[in-house]
Structure formats: C-alpha cells, structure tokens
Amino acid sequence: NKHMVYTKVPIAKAWSNTGRKPIAVRWVDVNKGDDDHPNYRSRLVAKEIKKYSDWSLFTATPPWEAIKLLFSMAVTEGIGWMGDKKKGKKMEIIDVKRAYFYAKSRRNVFIELPKEDHEPGMCGELDKSMYGTRDAAHNWELEYTEFLESIGFKSGNAVTCTFFNKNKNLRLSIHGDDITALGDQASLEWLKKRFQEK
C-alpha cells in the first residue's frame, strides 16, 4: 500500500489483456537475525516462472574488476591528498530498500490479490515492479539509469551498470540494489540527497 504497487481491477481485465489468469503470489519470510534474536522480514512476491530466455529482460551486473578499480582509486586518490577529508576520495555503499517498488511496471502484469487485501472478482494490475516477476530487475535497471542520466551521469560503454559524473567526479558501480560510489565527501552527500529526493 505504501508504495502503491498495484491497482485493483476486475479479473476479466487480466484475461482480456494477457489471455491468462493473474499471477499467483505468496509471502516469503526471511530471518535476518538468528535463533536467539530473530528479525523476520516478510515480502509479498509474484510467482512468475521463467519458462524461456528473453534477452530483452537482461539485467547487467558489474564485474568484480569494477569494484576493485573503485577500491584502488579510493586508496591512491585518498593518499594523494594526504588524508584531507574534504578533497580526498572515499567510498560509500548505498543500499536501496525495496528497490523494485521504485521502478514502474513496463508491461501489463496482473497478480492475484493477497488474502489480506482480497476482494471477490478483483486482481491487482501492477503499477510498480514486483519481486518475483520476470522483468523486475530489468525495470529497476532502466529506472536507475534514467534517474542517474537525468542528474549528469554517463553510463559505461562496456559495463552499463557503471556510471561517471564528470562535473562531480563521482564513479558508481551498481549491483542490484547496492550502489558502490567513489567521490569526495561533498559529492557523495550530494548523491545521497538526490537519491533521497527521488
């Protein structure tokens, strides 16, 4: 509800738009703690099964060398400024929570309503991407690429999930919802603020 992931529509709309019934959903519970200190997180996911390979749904992941390069640059440029916190480089990890819910759904996807929101004859039409759909990761990649390009970043030619902002001298490597950033303190603060505003 908070992220307005779906809009309730008649199940007939799913049949008329896709020729099939809505995709089933289920709750996935994960204990991020341990047996003594449980910390359960629950996520509603769609059960859309990948039955074939579709390259249009491909999502880039950075090679390990991209992260190693950022670490190397952090050390050499940080030392080059004699440890000056304002001018020296540092690394920042930004973890976008529930990232897929920030990416709009780019195709007609209909899901069964969870029992907590069930209404007879109705289903959910996705407005945002949902975990468990085939194109959720791809939609997230398109979303962050559009956003980063709108604030002055250029995507890498060889690795499309690496970015550079020449004006801010910021470098990024993105793996899923984890963003590894390299820059000076002011530029990193600027980047975090842009993400928070978005």
PDB file of C-alpha atoms in Angstrom:
ATOM      1  CA  ASN A   1       0.000   0.000   0.000  1.00  0.00           C
ATOM      2  CA  LYS A   2       2.771   2.439   0.937  1.00  0.00           C
ATOM      3  CA  HIS A   3       4.478   2.037  -2.438  1.00  0.00           C
ATOM      4  CA  MET A   4       1.213   1.766  -4.413  1.00  0.00           C
ATOM      5  CA  VAL A   5       2.472  -1.353  -6.191  1.00  0.00           C
ATOM      6  CA  TYR A   6      -0.851  -2.347  -7.741  1.00  0.00           C
ATOM      7  CA  THR A   7      -4.302  -1.051  -8.571  1.00  0.00           C
ATOM      8  CA  LYS A   8      -7.337  -3.277  -8.075  1.00  0.00           C
ATOM      9  CA  VAL A   9      -9.050  -4.159 -11.349  1.00  0.00           C
ATOM     10  CA  PRO A  10     -11.546  -6.850 -12.421  1.00  0.00           C
ATOM     11  CA  ILE A  11     -10.001 -10.253 -13.162  1.00  0.00           C
ATOM     12  CA  ALA A  12     -11.653 -10.002 -16.596  1.00  0.00           C
ATOM     13  CA  LYS A  13      -9.150  -7.255 -17.463  1.00  0.00           C
ATOM     14  CA  ALA A  14      -6.255  -9.663 -16.893  1.00  0.00           C
ATOM     15  CA  TRP A  15      -7.845 -12.215 -19.232  1.00  0.00           C
ATOM     16  CA  SER A  16      -8.608  -9.625 -21.927  1.00  0.00           C
ATOM     17  CA  ASN A  17      -5.112  -8.044 -21.816  1.00  0.00           C
ATOM     18  CA  THR A  18      -2.925 -11.123 -21.385  1.00  0.00           C
ATOM     19  CA  GLY A  19      -5.103 -14.113 -22.246  1.00  0.00           C
ATOM     20  CA  ARG A  20      -4.401 -15.756 -18.890  1.00  0.00           C
ATOM     21  CA  LYS A  21      -5.320 -15.607 -15.245  1.00  0.00           C
ATOM     22  CA  PRO A  22      -3.469 -13.335 -12.797  1.00  0.00           C
ATOM     23  CA  ILE A  23      -0.094 -14.498 -11.467  1.00  0.00           C
ATOM     24  CA  ALA A  24      -0.222 -16.162  -8.058  1.00  0.00           C
ATOM     25  CA  VAL A  25       1.548 -14.519  -5.124  1.00  0.00           C
ATOM     26  CA  ARG A  26       2.980 -15.722  -1.830  1.00  0.00           C
ATOM     27  CA  TRP A  27       4.632 -14.334   1.262  1.00  0.00           C
ATOM     28  CA  VAL A  28       8.353 -15.028   1.687  1.00  0.00           C
ATOM     29  CA  ASP A  29       9.653 -14.746   5.248  1.00  0.00           C
ATOM     30  CA  VAL A  30      13.372 -14.380   5.929  1.00  0.00           C
ATOM     31  CA  ASN A  31      15.033 -14.291   9.335  1.00  0.00           C
ATOM     32  CA  LYS A  32      17.766 -11.635   9.117  1.00  0.00           C
ATOM     33  CA  GLY A  33      18.715 -12.374  12.734  1.00  0.00           C
ATOM     34  CA  ASP A  34      19.464 -15.692  14.389  1.00  0.00           C
ATOM     35  CA  ASP A  35      17.640 -18.253  16.560  1.00  0.00           C
ATOM     36  CA  ASP A  36      18.223 -16.255  19.741  1.00  0.00           C
ATOM     37  CA  HIS A  37      17.468 -12.842  18.224  1.00  0.00           C
ATOM     38  CA  PRO A  38      15.042 -13.354  15.326  1.00  0.00           C
ATOM     39  CA  ASN A  39      14.463 -10.460  12.942  1.00  0.00           C
ATOM     40  CA  TYR A  40      11.877 -11.542  10.398  1.00  0.00           C
ATOM     41  CA  ARG A  41      11.233  -9.680   7.153  1.00  0.00           C
ATOM     42  CA  SER A  42       8.256 -10.570   5.006  1.00  0.00           C
ATOM     43  CA  ARG A  43       7.847  -9.781   1.336  1.00  0.00           C
ATOM     44  CA  LEU A  44       4.959 -10.472  -0.995  1.00  0.00           C
ATOM     45  CA  VAL A  45       6.319 -11.919  -4.252  1.00  0.00           C
ATOM     46  CA  ALA A  46       4.752 -12.902  -7.544  1.00  0.00           C
ATOM     47  CA  LYS A  47       5.253 -16.477  -8.745  1.00  0.00           C
ATOM     48  CA  GLU A  48       6.012 -15.785 -12.399  1.00  0.00           C
ATOM     49  CA  ILE A  49       8.241 -18.588 -13.632  1.00  0.00           C
ATOM     50  CA  LYS A  50      10.947 -18.049 -16.237  1.00  0.00           C
ATOM     51  CA  LYS A  51       9.961 -20.541 -18.920  1.00  0.00           C
ATOM     52  CA  TYR A  52      12.215 -19.201 -21.665  1.00  0.00           C
ATOM     53  CA  SER A  53      15.203 -16.961 -22.198  1.00  0.00           C
ATOM     54  CA  ASP A  54      14.258 -13.421 -23.161  1.00  0.00           C
ATOM     55  CA  TRP A  55      17.261 -11.160 -23.751  1.00  0.00           C
ATOM     56  CA  SER A  56      15.055  -8.067 -23.622  1.00  0.00           C
ATOM     57  CA  LEU A  57      14.783  -8.762 -19.876  1.00  0.00           C
ATOM     58  CA  PHE A  58      18.557  -8.969 -19.377  1.00  0.00           C
ATOM     59  CA  THR A  59      19.954  -7.037 -16.406  1.00  0.00           C
ATOM     60  CA  ALA A  60      23.615  -6.053 -16.248  1.00  0.00           C
ATOM     61  CA  THR A  61      25.816  -6.885 -13.280  1.00  0.00           C
ATOM     62  CA  PRO A  62      29.268  -5.354 -12.815  1.00  0.00           C
ATOM     63  CA  PRO A  63      32.404  -7.471 -12.986  1.00  0.00           C
ATOM     64  CA  TRP A  64      34.464  -7.780  -9.813  1.00  0.00           C
ATOM     65  CA  GLU A  65      37.128  -5.635 -11.532  1.00  0.00           C
ATOM     66  CA  ALA A  66      34.779  -2.615 -11.438  1.00  0.00           C
ATOM     67  CA  ILE A  67      34.660  -2.722  -7.628  1.00  0.00           C
ATOM     68  CA  LYS A  68      38.388  -3.445  -7.365  1.00  0.00           C
ATOM     69  CA  LEU A  69      39.085  -0.376  -9.528  1.00  0.00           C
ATOM     70  CA  LEU A  70      36.996   1.820  -7.218  1.00  0.00           C
ATOM     71  CA  PHE A  71      38.891   0.487  -4.170  1.00  0.00           C
ATOM     72  CA  SER A  72      42.222   1.150  -5.881  1.00  0.00           C
ATOM     73  CA  MET A  73      41.207   4.695  -6.818  1.00  0.00           C
ATOM     74  CA  ALA A  74      39.935   5.342  -3.274  1.00  0.00           C
ATOM     75  CA  VAL A  75      43.310   4.400  -1.819  1.00  0.00           C
ATOM     76  CA  THR A  76      45.532   6.180  -4.334  1.00  0.00           C
ATOM     77  CA  GLU A  77      43.494   9.383  -4.551  1.00  0.00           C
ATOM     78  CA  GLY A  78      42.877   9.424  -0.800  1.00  0.00           C
ATOM     79  CA  ILE A  79      46.624   9.107  -0.089  1.00  0.00           C
ATOM     80  CA  GLY A  80      47.399  11.674  -2.809  1.00  0.00           C
ATOM     81  CA  TRP A  81      45.519  14.307  -0.798  1.00  0.00           C
ATOM     82  CA  MET A  82      47.378  13.410   2.420  1.00  0.00           C
ATOM     83  CA  GLY A  83      44.176  12.256   4.069  1.00  0.00           C
ATOM     84  CA  ASP A  84      42.301  15.558   3.541  1.00  0.00           C
ATOM     85  CA  LYS A  85      38.696  14.536   4.265  1.00  0.00           C
ATOM     86  CA  LYS A  86      37.239  17.275   2.076  1.00  0.00           C
ATOM     87  CA  LYS A  87      39.412  16.687  -1.003  1.00  0.00           C
ATOM     88  CA  GLY A  88      40.320  13.038  -0.614  1.00  0.00           C
ATOM     89  CA  LYS A  89      38.189  10.243  -2.013  1.00  0.00           C
ATOM     90  CA  LYS A  90      36.086   7.855  -0.005  1.00  0.00           C
ATOM     91  CA  MET A  91      33.730   5.047  -0.788  1.00  0.00           C
ATOM     92  CA  GLU A  92      30.082   4.882   0.145  1.00  0.00           C
ATOM     93  CA  ILE A  93      27.684   1.963  -0.121  1.00  0.00           C
ATOM     94  CA  ILE A  94      24.073   2.946  -0.733  1.00  0.00           C
ATOM     95  CA  ASP A  95      21.514   0.188  -0.228  1.00  0.00           C
ATOM     96  CA  VAL A  96      18.137   0.999  -1.762  1.00  0.00           C
ATOM     97  CA  LYS A  97      15.486  -0.712   0.324  1.00  0.00           C
ATOM     98  CA  ARG A  98      12.658  -2.339  -1.666  1.00  0.00           C
ATOM     99  CA  ALA A  99      14.297  -1.079  -4.867  1.00  0.00           C
ATOM    100  CA  TYR A 100      11.890  -2.753  -7.291  1.00  0.00           C
ATOM    101  CA  PHE A 101       8.965  -0.798  -5.847  1.00  0.00           C
ATOM    102  CA  TYR A 102      10.591   2.390  -7.182  1.00  0.00           C
ATOM    103  CA  ALA A 103      10.582   1.036 -10.750  1.00  0.00           C
ATOM    104  CA  LYS A 104       7.431   1.367 -12.792  1.00  0.00           C
ATOM    105  CA  SER A 105       5.961  -1.718 -14.404  1.00  0.00           C
ATOM    106  CA  ARG A 106       6.608  -1.525 -18.137  1.00  0.00           C
ATOM    107  CA  ARG A 107       4.242  -4.245 -19.323  1.00  0.00           C
ATOM    108  CA  ASN A 108       0.753  -5.442 -18.416  1.00  0.00           C
ATOM    109  CA  VAL A 109       1.170  -7.655 -15.363  1.00  0.00           C
ATOM    110  CA  PHE A 110      -1.725  -8.830 -13.226  1.00  0.00           C
ATOM    111  CA  ILE A 111      -1.421 -10.581  -9.873  1.00  0.00           C
ATOM    112  CA  GLU A 112      -3.793 -12.356  -7.529  1.00  0.00           C
ATOM    113  CA  LEU A 113      -4.594 -10.220  -4.532  1.00  0.00           C
ATOM    114  CA  PRO A 114      -3.052 -11.350  -1.238  1.00  0.00           C
ATOM    115  CA  LYS A 115      -5.574 -12.717   1.239  1.00  0.00           C
ATOM    116  CA  GLU A 116      -5.136  -9.589   3.392  1.00  0.00           C
ATOM    117  CA  ASP A 117      -6.484  -7.438   0.523  1.00  0.00           C
ATOM    118  CA  HIS A 118      -8.733  -9.961  -1.221  1.00  0.00           C
ATOM    119  CA  GLU A 119     -11.873  -8.761  -2.974  1.00  0.00           C
ATOM    120  CA  PRO A 120     -14.061 -11.195  -4.969  1.00  0.00           C
ATOM    121  CA  GLY A 121     -13.700 -10.854  -8.746  1.00  0.00           C
ATOM    122  CA  MET A 122     -10.729  -8.495  -8.447  1.00  0.00           C
ATOM    123  CA  CYS A 123      -6.983  -8.762  -9.060  1.00  0.00           C
ATOM    124  CA  GLY A 124      -4.049  -6.367  -8.957  1.00  0.00           C
ATOM    125  CA  GLU A 125      -2.658  -4.603 -12.029  1.00  0.00           C
ATOM    126  CA  LEU A 126       0.977  -3.728 -11.328  1.00  0.00           C
ATOM    127  CA  ASP A 127       1.880  -0.053 -11.417  1.00  0.00           C
ATOM    128  CA  LYS A 128       5.330  -0.761  -9.958  1.00  0.00           C
ATOM    129  CA  SER A 129       7.623  -3.723 -10.408  1.00  0.00           C
ATOM    130  CA  MET A 130       7.111  -6.586  -8.015  1.00  0.00           C
ATOM    131  CA  TYR A 131       9.592  -9.119  -6.710  1.00  0.00           C
ATOM    132  CA  GLY A 132       9.125 -12.415  -8.492  1.00  0.00           C
ATOM    133  CA  THR A 133       8.120 -11.012 -11.893  1.00  0.00           C
ATOM    134  CA  ARG A 134      10.409 -11.789 -14.814  1.00  0.00           C
ATOM    135  CA  ASP A 135      11.248  -8.184 -15.624  1.00  0.00           C
ATOM    136  CA  ALA A 136      11.521  -6.621 -12.152  1.00  0.00           C
ATOM    137  CA  ALA A 137      15.334  -6.418 -12.148  1.00  0.00           C
ATOM    138  CA  HIS A 138      15.374  -5.085 -15.708  1.00  0.00           C
ATOM    139  CA  ASN A 139      12.792  -2.416 -14.826  1.00  0.00           C
ATOM    140  CA  TRP A 140      14.899  -1.368 -11.829  1.00  0.00           C
ATOM    141  CA  GLU A 141      17.971  -1.064 -14.080  1.00  0.00           C
ATOM    142  CA  LEU A 142      16.047   1.136 -16.525  1.00  0.00           C
ATOM    143  CA  GLU A 143      14.737   3.257 -13.633  1.00  0.00           C
ATOM    144  CA  TYR A 144      18.103   3.959 -12.015  1.00  0.00           C
ATOM    145  CA  THR A 145      19.770   4.533 -15.397  1.00  0.00           C
ATOM    146  CA  GLU A 146      17.162   7.137 -16.394  1.00  0.00           C
ATOM    147  CA  PHE A 147      17.496   8.809 -12.997  1.00  0.00           C
ATOM    148  CA  LEU A 148      21.302   8.891 -12.965  1.00  0.00           C
ATOM    149  CA  GLU A 149      21.462  10.233 -16.520  1.00  0.00           C
ATOM    150  CA  SER A 150      18.989  12.980 -15.529  1.00  0.00           C
ATOM    151  CA  ILE A 151      21.419  14.198 -12.825  1.00  0.00           C
ATOM    152  CA  GLY A 152      24.525  14.231 -15.022  1.00  0.00           C
ATOM    153  CA  PHE A 153      25.892  10.670 -15.029  1.00  0.00           C
ATOM    154  CA  LYS A 154      27.017   8.791 -18.122  1.00  0.00           C
ATOM    155  CA  SER A 155      26.655   5.030 -18.304  1.00  0.00           C
ATOM    156  CA  GLY A 156      29.734   2.934 -19.088  1.00  0.00           C
ATOM    157  CA  ASN A 157      30.164   1.710 -22.658  1.00  0.00           C
ATOM    158  CA  ALA A 158      31.410  -1.769 -21.782  1.00  0.00           C
ATOM    159  CA  VAL A 159      29.594  -2.192 -18.456  1.00  0.00           C
ATOM    160  CA  THR A 160      26.233  -0.424 -18.439  1.00  0.00           C
ATOM    161  CA  CYS A 161      25.828  -0.590 -14.656  1.00  0.00           C
ATOM    162  CA  THR A 162      28.885   1.596 -14.057  1.00  0.00           C
ATOM    163  CA  PHE A 163      28.490   5.372 -14.155  1.00  0.00           C
ATOM    164  CA  PHE A 164      30.607   8.529 -14.140  1.00  0.00           C
ATOM    165  CA  ASN A 165      29.624  12.117 -13.385  1.00  0.00           C
ATOM    166  CA  LYS A 166      32.379  14.372 -14.733  1.00  0.00           C
ATOM    167  CA  ASN A 167      31.154  17.549 -13.008  1.00  0.00           C
ATOM    168  CA  LYS A 168      31.048  15.903  -9.567  1.00  0.00           C
ATOM    169  CA  ASN A 169      33.941  13.480 -10.238  1.00  0.00           C
ATOM    170  CA  LEU A 170      31.745  10.628  -8.974  1.00  0.00           C
ATOM    171  CA  ARG A 171      32.045   6.999 -10.031  1.00  0.00           C
ATOM    172  CA  LEU A 172      29.437   4.308  -9.390  1.00  0.00           C
ATOM    173  CA  SER A 173      29.141   0.567  -9.749  1.00  0.00           C
ATOM    174  CA  ILE A 174      25.649  -0.859  -9.264  1.00  0.00           C
ATOM    175  CA  HIS A 175      24.815  -4.464  -8.450  1.00  0.00           C
ATOM    176  CA  GLY A 176      21.089  -4.955  -7.923  1.00  0.00           C
ATOM    177  CA  ASP A 177      20.031  -2.523  -5.197  1.00  0.00           C
ATOM    178  CA  ASP A 178      23.586  -1.956  -3.900  1.00  0.00           C
ATOM    179  CA  ILE A 179      25.342   1.146  -5.179  1.00  0.00           C
ATOM    180  CA  THR A 180      29.094   1.475  -4.585  1.00  0.00           C
ATOM    181  CA  ALA A 181      30.125   5.107  -5.013  1.00  0.00           C
ATOM    182  CA  LEU A 182      33.528   6.810  -5.081  1.00  0.00           C
ATOM    183  CA  GLY A 183      33.945  10.553  -4.646  1.00  0.00           C
ATOM    184  CA  ASP A 184      34.776  13.313  -2.220  1.00  0.00           C
ATOM    185  CA  GLN A 185      32.593  13.901   0.834  1.00  0.00           C
ATOM    186  CA  ALA A 186      30.597  16.789  -0.680  1.00  0.00           C
ATOM    187  CA  SER A 187      29.841  14.880  -3.894  1.00  0.00           C
ATOM    188  CA  LEU A 188      28.778  11.762  -2.004  1.00  0.00           C
ATOM    189  CA  GLU A 189      26.448  13.829   0.188  1.00  0.00           C
ATOM    190  CA  TRP A 190      25.017  15.413  -2.978  1.00  0.00           C
ATOM    191  CA  LEU A 191      24.396  11.937  -4.455  1.00  0.00           C
ATOM    192  CA  LYS A 192      22.672  10.606  -1.327  1.00  0.00           C
ATOM    193  CA  LYS A 193      20.443  13.664  -1.227  1.00  0.00           C
ATOM    194  CA  ARG A 194      19.432  13.182  -4.893  1.00  0.00           C
ATOM    195  CA  PHE A 195      18.514   9.543  -4.169  1.00  0.00           C
ATOM    196  CA  GLN A 196      16.519  10.506  -1.086  1.00  0.00           C
ATOM    197  CA  GLU A 197      14.610  13.145  -3.075  1.00  0.00           C
ATOM    198  CA  LYS A 198      13.862  10.639  -5.829  1.00  0.00           C
TER     199      LYS A 198
END
